[in-house]
Coordinates of C-alpha atoms in Angstrom, one line a residue:
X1 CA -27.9 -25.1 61.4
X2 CA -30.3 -25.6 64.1
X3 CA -28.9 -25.4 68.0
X4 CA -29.1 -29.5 69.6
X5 CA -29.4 -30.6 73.0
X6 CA -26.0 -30.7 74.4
X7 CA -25.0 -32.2 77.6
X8 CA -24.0 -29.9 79.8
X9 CA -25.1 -27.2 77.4
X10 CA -25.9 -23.5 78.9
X11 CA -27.4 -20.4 77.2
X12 CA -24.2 -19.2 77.0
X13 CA -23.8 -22.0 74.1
X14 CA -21.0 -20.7 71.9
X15 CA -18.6 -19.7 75.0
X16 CA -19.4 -23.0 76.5
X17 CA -18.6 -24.9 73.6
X18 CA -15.3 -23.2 73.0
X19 CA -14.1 -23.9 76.8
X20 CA -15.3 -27.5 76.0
X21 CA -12.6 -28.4 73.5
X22 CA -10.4 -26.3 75.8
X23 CA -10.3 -23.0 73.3
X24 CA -10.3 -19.7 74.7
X25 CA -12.6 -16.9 72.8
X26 CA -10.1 -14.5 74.4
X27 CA -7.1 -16.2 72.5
X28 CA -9.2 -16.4 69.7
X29 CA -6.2 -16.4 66.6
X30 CA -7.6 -20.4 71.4
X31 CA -6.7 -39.5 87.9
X32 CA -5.6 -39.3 89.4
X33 CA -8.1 -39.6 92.2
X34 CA -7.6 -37.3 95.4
X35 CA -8.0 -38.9 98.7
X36 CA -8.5 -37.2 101.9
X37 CA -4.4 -36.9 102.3
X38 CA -4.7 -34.6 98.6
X39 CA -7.5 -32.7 100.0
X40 CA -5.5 -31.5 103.0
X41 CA -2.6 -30.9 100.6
X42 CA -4.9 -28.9 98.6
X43 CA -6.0 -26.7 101.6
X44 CA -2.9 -25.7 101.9
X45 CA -1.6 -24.5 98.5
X46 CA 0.2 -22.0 98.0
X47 CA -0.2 -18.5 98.8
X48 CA 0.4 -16.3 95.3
X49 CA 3.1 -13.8 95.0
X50 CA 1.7 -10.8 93.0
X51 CA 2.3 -10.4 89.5
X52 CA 5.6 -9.1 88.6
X53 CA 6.6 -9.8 92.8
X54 CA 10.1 -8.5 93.1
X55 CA 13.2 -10.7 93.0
X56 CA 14.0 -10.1 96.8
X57 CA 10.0 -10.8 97.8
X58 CA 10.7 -14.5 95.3
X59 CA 13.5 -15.2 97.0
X60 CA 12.0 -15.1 100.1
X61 CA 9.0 -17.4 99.3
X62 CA 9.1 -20.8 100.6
X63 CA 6.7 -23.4 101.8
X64 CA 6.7 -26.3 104.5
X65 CA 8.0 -29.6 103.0
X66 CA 5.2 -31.4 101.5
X67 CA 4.1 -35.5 102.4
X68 CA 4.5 -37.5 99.5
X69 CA 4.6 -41.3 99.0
X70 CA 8.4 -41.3 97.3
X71 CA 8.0 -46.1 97.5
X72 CA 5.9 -45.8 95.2
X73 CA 7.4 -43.6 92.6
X74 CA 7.9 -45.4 88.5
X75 CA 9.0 -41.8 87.5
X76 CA 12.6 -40.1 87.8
X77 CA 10.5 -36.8 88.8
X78 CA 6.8 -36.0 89.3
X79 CA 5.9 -32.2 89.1
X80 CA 3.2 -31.1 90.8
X81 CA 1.0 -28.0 91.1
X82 CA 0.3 -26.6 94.5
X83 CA -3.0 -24.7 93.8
X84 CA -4.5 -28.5 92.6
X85 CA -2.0 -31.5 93.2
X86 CA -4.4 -33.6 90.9
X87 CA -2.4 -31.8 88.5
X88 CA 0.8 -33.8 88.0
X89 CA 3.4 -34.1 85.1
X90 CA 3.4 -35.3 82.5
X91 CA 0.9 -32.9 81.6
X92 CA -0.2 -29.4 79.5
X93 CA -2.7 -27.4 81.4
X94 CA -4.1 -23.6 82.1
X95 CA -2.7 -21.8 84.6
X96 CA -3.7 -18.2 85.7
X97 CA -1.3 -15.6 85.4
X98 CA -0.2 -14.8 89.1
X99 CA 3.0 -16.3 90.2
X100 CA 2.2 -20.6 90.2
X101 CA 3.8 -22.6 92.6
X102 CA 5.1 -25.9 92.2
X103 CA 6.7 -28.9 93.9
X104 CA 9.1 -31.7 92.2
X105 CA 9.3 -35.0 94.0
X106 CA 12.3 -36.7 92.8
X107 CA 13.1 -40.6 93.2
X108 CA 16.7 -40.2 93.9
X109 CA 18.6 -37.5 95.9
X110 CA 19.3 -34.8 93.6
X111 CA 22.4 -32.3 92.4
X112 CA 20.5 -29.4 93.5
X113 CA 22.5 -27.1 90.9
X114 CA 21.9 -29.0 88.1
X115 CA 18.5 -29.3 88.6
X116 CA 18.2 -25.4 88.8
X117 CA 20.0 -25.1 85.9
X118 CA 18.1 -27.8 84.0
X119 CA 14.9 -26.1 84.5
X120 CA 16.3 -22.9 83.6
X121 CA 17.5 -24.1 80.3
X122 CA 14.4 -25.3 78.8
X123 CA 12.5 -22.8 79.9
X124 CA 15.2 -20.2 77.7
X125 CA 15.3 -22.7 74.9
X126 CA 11.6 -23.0 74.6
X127 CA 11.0 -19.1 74.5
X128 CA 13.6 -19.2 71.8
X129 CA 10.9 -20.9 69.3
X130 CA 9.3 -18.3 67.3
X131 CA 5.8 -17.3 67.0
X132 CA 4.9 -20.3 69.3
X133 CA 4.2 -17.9 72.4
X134 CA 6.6 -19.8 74.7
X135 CA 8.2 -16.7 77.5
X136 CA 10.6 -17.3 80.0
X137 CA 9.2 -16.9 83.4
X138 CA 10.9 -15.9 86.5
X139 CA 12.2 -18.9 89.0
X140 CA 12.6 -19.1 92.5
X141 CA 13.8 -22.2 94.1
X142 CA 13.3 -23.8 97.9
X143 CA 14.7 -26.9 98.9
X144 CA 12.5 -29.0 101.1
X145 CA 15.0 -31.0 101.1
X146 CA 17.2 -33.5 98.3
X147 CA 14.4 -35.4 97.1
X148 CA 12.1 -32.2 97.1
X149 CA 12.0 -28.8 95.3
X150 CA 9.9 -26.2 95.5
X151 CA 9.8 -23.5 92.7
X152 CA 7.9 -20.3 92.0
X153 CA 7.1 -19.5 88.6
X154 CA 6.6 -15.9 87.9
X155 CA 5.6 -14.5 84.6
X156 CA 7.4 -11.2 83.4
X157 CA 5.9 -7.7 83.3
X158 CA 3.3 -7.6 80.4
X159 CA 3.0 -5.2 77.8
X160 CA -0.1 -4.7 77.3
X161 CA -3.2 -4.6 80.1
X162 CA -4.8 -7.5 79.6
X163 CA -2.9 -10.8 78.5
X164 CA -4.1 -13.1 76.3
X165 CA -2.0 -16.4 75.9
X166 CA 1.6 -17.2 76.6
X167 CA 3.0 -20.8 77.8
X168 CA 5.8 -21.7 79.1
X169 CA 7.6 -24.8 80.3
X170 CA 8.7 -26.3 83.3
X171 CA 11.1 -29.9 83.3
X172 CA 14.4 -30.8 84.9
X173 CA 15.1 -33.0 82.2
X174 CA 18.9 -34.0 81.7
X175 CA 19.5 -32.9 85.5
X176 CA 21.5 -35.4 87.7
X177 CA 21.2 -37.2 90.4
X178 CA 23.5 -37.1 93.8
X179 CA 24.5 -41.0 92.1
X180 CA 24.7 -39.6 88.5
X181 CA 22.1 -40.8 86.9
X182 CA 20.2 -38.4 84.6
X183 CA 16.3 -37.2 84.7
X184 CA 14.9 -38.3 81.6
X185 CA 12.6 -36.2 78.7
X186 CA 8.9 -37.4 79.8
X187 CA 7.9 -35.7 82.4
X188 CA 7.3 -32.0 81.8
X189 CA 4.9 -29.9 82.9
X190 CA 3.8 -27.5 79.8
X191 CA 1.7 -24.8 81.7
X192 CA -0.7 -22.4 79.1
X193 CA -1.6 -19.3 81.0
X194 CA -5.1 -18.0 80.1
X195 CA -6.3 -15.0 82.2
X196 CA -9.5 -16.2 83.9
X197 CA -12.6 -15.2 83.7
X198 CA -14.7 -13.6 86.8
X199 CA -18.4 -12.7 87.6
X200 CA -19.8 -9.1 87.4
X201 CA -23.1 -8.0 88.0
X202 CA -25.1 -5.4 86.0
X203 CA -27.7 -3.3 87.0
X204 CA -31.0 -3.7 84.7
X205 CA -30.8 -0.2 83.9
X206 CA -27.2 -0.5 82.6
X207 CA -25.5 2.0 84.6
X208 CA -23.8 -0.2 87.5
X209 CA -21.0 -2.6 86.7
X210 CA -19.4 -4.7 89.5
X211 CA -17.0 -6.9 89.7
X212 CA -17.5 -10.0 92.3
X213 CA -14.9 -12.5 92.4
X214 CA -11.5 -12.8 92.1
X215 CA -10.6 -16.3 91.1
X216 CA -7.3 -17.3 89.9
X217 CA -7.6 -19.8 87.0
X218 CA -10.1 -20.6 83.6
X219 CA -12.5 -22.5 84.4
X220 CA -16.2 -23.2 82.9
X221 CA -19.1 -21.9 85.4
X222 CA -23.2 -22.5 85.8
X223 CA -24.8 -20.8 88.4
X224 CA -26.9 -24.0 90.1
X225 CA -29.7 -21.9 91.5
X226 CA -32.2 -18.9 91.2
X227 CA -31.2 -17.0 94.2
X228 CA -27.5 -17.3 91.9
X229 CA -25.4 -17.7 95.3
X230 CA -24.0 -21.4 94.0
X231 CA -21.4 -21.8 91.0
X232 CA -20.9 -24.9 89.6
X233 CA -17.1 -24.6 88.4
X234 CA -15.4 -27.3 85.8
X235 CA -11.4 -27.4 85.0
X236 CA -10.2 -29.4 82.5
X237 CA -7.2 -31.4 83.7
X238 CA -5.7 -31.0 80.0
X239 CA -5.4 -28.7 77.0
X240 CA -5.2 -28.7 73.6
X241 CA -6.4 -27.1 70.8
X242 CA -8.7 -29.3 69.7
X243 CA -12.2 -31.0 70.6
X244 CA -11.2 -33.6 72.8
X245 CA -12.6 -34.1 75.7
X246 CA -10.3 -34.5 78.4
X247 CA -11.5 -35.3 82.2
X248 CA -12.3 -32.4 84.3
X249 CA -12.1 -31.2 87.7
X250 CA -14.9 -29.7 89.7
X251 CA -15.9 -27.2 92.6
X252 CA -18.7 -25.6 94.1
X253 CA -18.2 -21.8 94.8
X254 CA -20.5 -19.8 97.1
X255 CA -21.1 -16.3 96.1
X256 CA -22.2 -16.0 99.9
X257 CA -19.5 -16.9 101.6
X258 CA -16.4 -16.5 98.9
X259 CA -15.7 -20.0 99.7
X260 CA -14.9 -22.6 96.8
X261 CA -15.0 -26.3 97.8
X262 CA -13.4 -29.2 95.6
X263 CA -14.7 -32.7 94.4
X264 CA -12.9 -35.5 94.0
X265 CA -16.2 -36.6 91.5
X266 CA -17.5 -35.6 88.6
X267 CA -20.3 -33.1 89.2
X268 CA -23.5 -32.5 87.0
X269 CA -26.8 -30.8 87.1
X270 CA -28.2 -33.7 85.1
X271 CA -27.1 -37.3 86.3
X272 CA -27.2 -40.4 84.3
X273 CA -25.9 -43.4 85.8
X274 CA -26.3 -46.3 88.4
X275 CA -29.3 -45.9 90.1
X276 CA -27.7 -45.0 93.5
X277 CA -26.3 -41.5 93.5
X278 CA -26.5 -39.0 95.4
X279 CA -28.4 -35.7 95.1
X280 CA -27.7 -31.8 96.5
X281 CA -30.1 -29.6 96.4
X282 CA -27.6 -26.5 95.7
X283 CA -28.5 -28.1 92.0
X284 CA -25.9 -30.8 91.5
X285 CA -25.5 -35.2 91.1
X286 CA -22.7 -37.1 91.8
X287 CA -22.4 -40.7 91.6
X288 CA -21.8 -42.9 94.0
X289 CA -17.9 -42.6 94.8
X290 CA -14.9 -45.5 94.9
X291 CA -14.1 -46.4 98.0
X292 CA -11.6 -44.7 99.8
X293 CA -12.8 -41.3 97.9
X294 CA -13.7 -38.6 100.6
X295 CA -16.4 -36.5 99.4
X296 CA -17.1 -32.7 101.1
X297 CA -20.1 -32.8 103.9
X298 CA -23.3 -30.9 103.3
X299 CA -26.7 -30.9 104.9
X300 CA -27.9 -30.3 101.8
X301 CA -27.3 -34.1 99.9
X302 CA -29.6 -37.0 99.8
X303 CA -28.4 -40.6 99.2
X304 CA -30.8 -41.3 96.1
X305 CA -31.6 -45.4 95.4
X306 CA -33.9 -46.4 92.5
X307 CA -34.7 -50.0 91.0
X308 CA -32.8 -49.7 87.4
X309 CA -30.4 -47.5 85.6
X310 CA -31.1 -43.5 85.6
X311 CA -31.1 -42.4 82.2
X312 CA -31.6 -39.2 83.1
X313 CA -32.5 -37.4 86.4
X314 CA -33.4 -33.5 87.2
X315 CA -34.3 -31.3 90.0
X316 CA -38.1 -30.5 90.1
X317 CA -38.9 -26.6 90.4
X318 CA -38.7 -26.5 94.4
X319 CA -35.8 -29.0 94.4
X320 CA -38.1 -31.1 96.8
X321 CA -37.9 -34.1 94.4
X322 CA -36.3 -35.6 91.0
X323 CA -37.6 -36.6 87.9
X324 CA -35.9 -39.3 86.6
X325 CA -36.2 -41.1 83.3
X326 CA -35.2 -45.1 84.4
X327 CA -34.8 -48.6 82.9
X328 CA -31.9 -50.9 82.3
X329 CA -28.8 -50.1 81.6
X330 CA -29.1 -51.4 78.2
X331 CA -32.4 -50.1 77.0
X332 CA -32.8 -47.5 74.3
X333 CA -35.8 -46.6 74.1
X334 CA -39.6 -46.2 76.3
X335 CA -38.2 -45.6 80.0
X336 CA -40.0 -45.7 82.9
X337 CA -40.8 -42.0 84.6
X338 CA -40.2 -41.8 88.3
X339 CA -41.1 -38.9 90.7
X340 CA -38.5 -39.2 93.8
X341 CA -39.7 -37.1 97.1
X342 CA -36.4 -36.4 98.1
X343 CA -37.7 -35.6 102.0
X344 CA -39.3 -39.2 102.0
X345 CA -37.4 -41.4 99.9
X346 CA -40.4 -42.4 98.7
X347 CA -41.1 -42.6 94.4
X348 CA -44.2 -42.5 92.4
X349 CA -43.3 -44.8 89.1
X350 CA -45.1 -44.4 85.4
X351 CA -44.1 -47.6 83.9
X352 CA -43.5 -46.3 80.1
X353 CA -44.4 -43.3 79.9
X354 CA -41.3 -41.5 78.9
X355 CA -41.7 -42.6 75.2
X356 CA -39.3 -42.4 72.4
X357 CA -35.4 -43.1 71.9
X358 CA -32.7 -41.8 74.1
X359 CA -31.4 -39.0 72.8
X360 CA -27.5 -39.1 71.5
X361 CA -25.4 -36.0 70.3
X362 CA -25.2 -34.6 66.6
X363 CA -21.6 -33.7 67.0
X364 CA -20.1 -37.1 68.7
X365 CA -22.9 -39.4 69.0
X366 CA -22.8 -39.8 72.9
X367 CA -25.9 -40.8 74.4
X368 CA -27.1 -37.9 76.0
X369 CA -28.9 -37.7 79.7
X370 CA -32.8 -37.4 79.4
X371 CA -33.3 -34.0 80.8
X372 CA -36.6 -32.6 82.4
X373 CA -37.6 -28.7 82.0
X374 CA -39.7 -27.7 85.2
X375 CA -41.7 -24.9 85.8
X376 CA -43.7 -25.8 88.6
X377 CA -46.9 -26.7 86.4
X378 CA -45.4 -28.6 83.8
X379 CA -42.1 -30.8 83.6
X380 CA -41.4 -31.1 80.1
X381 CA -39.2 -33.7 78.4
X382 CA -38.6 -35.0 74.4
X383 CA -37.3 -38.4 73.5
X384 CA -36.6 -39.1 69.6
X385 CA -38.7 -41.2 67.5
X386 CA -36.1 -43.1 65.8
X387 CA -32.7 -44.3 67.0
X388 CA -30.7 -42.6 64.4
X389 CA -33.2 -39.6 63.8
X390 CA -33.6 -35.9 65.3
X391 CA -37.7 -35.7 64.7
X392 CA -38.7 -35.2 68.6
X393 CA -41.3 -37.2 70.6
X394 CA -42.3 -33.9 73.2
X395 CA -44.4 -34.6 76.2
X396 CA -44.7 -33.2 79.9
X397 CA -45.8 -34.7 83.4
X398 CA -48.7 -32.8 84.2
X399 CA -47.7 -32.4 88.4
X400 CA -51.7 -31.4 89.1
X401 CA -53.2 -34.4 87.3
X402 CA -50.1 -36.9 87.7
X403 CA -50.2 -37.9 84.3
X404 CA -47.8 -37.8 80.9
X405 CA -49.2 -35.6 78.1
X406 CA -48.4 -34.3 74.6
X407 CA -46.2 -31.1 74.4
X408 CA -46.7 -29.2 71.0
X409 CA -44.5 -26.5 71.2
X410 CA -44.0 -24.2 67.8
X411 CA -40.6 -25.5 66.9
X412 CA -39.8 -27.9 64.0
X413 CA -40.2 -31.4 64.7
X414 CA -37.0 -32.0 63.9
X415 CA -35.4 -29.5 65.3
X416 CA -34.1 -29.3 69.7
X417 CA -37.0 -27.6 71.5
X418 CA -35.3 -26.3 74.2
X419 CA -36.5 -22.5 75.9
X420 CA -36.3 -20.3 78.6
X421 CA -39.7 -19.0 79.7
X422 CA -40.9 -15.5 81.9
X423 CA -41.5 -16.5 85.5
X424 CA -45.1 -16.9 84.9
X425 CA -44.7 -19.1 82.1
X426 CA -46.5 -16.9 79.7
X427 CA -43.5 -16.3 77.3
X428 CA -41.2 -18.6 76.3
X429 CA -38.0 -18.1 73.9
X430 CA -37.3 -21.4 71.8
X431 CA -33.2 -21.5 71.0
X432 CA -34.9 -23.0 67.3
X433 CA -38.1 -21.0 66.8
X434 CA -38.0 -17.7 68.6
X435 CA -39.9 -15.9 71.7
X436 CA -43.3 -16.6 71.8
X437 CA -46.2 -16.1 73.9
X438 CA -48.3 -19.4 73.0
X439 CA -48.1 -19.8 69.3
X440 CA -47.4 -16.2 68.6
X441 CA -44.5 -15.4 67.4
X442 CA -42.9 -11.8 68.6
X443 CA -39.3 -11.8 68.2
X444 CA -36.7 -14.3 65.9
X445 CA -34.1 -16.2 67.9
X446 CA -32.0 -13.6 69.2
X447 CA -27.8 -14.4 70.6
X448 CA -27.6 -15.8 74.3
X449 CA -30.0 -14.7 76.6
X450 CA -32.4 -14.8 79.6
X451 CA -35.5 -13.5 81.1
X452 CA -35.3 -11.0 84.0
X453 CA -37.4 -12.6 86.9
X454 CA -40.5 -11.6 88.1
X455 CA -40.9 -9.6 84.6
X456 CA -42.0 -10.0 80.9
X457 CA -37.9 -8.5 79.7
X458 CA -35.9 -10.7 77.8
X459 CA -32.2 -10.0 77.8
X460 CA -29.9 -11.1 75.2
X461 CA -26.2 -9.9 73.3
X462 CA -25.8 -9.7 69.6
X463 CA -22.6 -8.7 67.6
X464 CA -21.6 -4.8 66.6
X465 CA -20.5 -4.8 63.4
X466 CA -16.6 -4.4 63.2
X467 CA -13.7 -3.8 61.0
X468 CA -11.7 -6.7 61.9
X469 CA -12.3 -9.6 63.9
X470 CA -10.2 -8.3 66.9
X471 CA -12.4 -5.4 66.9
X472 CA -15.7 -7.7 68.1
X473 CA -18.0 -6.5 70.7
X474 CA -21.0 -7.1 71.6
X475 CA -24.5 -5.5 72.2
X476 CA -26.7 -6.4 75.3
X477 CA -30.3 -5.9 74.7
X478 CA -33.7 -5.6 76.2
X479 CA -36.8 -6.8 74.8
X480 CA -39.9 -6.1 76.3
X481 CA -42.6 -8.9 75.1
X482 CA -45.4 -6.5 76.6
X483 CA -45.1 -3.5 74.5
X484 CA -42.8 -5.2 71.8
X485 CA -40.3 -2.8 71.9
X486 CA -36.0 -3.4 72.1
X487 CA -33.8 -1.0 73.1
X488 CA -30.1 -1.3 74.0
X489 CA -28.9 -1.4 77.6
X490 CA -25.0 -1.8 77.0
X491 CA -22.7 -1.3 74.0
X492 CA -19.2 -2.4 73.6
X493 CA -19.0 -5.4 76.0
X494 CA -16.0 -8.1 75.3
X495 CA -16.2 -10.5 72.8
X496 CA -15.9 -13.1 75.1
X497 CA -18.9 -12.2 77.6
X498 CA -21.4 -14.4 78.5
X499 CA -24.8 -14.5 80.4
X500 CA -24.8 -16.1 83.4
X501 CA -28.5 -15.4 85.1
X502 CA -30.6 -12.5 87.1
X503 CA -30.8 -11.7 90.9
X504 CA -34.3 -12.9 91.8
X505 CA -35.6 -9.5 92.2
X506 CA -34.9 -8.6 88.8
X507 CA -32.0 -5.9 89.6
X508 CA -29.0 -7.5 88.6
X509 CA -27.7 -9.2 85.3
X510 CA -24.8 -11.7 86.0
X511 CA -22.1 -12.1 83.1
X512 CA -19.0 -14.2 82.9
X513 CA -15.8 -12.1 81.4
X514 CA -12.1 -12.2 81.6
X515 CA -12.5 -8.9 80.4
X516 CA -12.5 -5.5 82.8
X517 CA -16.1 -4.3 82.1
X518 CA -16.0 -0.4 82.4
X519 CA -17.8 1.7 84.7

């Protein structure tokens, strides 16, 4: 089966699909809108507890009583997570696994010890269900006051050294209140602890393995830029196992400073929408937000406005200006090609010239955002040339000549002709064809992989063979497209690793685990 343009889609392709649907490769047997008052809230979360804290050090946790609009309340009790109060019952979502803290809002004063006790209850008779991988955490309980409890969650000492999946379950359903009414069965909060993954780096000899973050849930993660100091980090607000795809959460961290900031928008590093939006040049879009949604400051963002709908919209090489693929909101097929300067404002507009269908998803048939592939020289792009057909129009915008012209690269016409190249463009590997310099082939498509800047190597991980499937590991490889020759640079590396990019200098390899990578 050949590999389609995804949206969204990185060269770590099978991890990122499996996060998609909200499966874990490690457990592999795996809006509400926030306003400025939720981002403060969010600032201050919770401080977590270690895992396995001691009893006395729970029962000494507490936190300040939180502001919450109780008027408006439809529910009998709304459960809230600390670390991201966009995260409300009735939910089930991941959690990390170090101590979670929580706050229930109640609509009536509550019987505080039958609310304990409720919570305590289900929690037992949910770890009672066999082979389901419910446990039954650790409580500690803080009383804001009646209306408002505070609970730590902590999970119990694990067996093993690295935890895989558990869940467990967190409701005061059947509890009373002060009056006698009873909480009713809807609003739980089903919590699915996955441990998360982290960034290492790895030195492009092998030898050096480093661990850089230290972040506390799952999430997905792109690194937005070559100098790889910005993360673009996406949550998904639910789980399941399945393919939905449920709304997300997103965050921009900054190796640099170990800071993560929060969005209250949906972030991308391709936009399609309206055609004002707004553009930072870390690497990211957003689109123009509701009213009354406070977006994070930066120097960095330009208010973009175009005549027509953006069908698609990239950064060009230097991030100085977009390339955007734009017509009405309705059309299909033959869009206009704009080049924005994003230090002007000012556009340069090819009336037509990005010719073909709009592109649209094998797996779900969502219209997919026209992407542009820039290297400086060229930007490269592919339309379809039928509605309901894969056969690729390919063309580039020439950025010397300032004109649109054919793109022949040696993959089957029917077939997604995406590629990484070398820094100096002369090697490219095509996800459906292979690495090539020109029309030469040197090397079959090979796993997930890169190109070490500034340098003709091509990294990339392929399976060890194993007994059983718990047994996978994986290979990471180095091809050299000068002198043809492959060589291993690291065995035994967790099933679950991906590629993330190279340090500009061509030092450093930077993988996403939620493994511990050995010296």
């Amino acid at each position: 089966m050949f590999l389609r343009n995804l949206r969204g889609m990185s060269i770590a392709l099978g991890c990122s699909l499996l996060v998609m649907t909200g499966f874990s490769a490690s457990a592999a047997s795996w809006e509400e809108k926030q306003t400025g008052a939720g981002q403060a809230v969010l600032a201050a979360s919770a401080q977590p507890l270690p895992t396995g804290a001691g009893t006395k050090a729970a029962s000494d946790w507490k936190q300040p009583e939180r502001p919450f609009d109780y008027a408006s309340m439809k529910e009998d009790v709304v459960i809230q997570l600390n670390e991201d109060p966009r995260l409300r019952s009735p939910l089930r979502t991941v959690v990390g696994p170090a101590p979670q803290a929580y706050t229930l809002f109640f609509r009536e004063e509550m019987d505080r010890g039958s609310v304990e006790a409720a919570i305590r209850k289900h929690a037992k008779e949910e770890a009672a269900r066999v082979g389901l991988g419910f446990i039954e955490p650790g409580f500690a309980f803080h009383w804001a006051n009646n209306r408002q409890l505070q609970v730590l969650v902590t999970l119990p000492e694990q067996k093993t050294s690295e935890r895989d999946w558990t869940e467990y379950v967190l409701s005061a359903a059947g509890a009373k209140s002060a009056k006698g009414s009873v909480i009713g069965d809807s609003n739980a909060f089903h919590a699915v602890v996955l441990p998360p993954s982290q960034i290492w780096r790895i030195s492009a000899d092998g030898e050096v393995r480093e661990k850089l973050t230290d972040f506390s849930v799952m999430t997905d993660m792109e690194f937005l830029d070559r100098e790889q100091r910005y993360v673009l980090q996406s949550r998904f607000t639910k789980y399941c196992e399945c393919d939905a795809r449920f709304p997300m959460l997103y965050s921009i961290y900054d190796m640099k400073t170990k800071q993560r900031t929060s969005y209250p928008v949906e972030l991308t590093d391709n936009y399609r929408g309206e055609g004002v939006f707004f553009a930072d040049r870390r690497g990211f879009f957003y689109a123009q937000p509701e009213k009354g949604t406070t977006v994070p400051n930066s120097d960095s963002v330009t208010r973009v406005q175009v005549q027509g709908y953006v069908h698609g919209a990239s950064f060009s090489h230097d991030r100085k200006q977009l390339l955007m693929a734009v017509g009405r909101a309705d059309q299909k097929k033959d869009l206009d090609l704009v080049v924005y300067d994003l230090g002007k404002g000012t556009e340069k507009r090819l009336p037509g010239a990005v010719k073909g269908w709009i592109p649209t998803s094998e797996f779900n048939g969502e219209v997919l955002p026209v992407s542009f592939h820039d290297d400086g020289r060229y930007a490269t792009f592919a339309m379809r040339s039928e509605e309901a057909g894969f056969v690729e129009i390919r063309q580039r915008y020439d950025w010397q000549s300032g004109k649109v012209i054919d793109w022949n690269p040696p993959v089957p016409a029917d077939s997604w002709s995406g590629f990484v190249q070398s820094t100096d463009g002369e090697y490219q590997m095509y996800w459906n064809a292979g690495l090539f310099k020109g029309n030469v082939q040197l090397m079959d498509t090979r796993g997930q992989g890169l190109w070490l800047p500034g340098t003709h190597r091509y990294l990339f991980t392929e399976w060890e063979k194993a007994a059983q499937e718990a047994d996978l590991k994986q290979s990471l490889y180095l091809f050299d497209a000068d002198t043809k020759q492959q060589s291993v640079l690291v065995s035994g590396l967790p099933a679950g690793l991906s590629l993330l990019g190279a340090s500009a200098d061509g030092k450093w390899l930077y993988v996403m685990t939620d493994r511990t990578l050995a010296p």
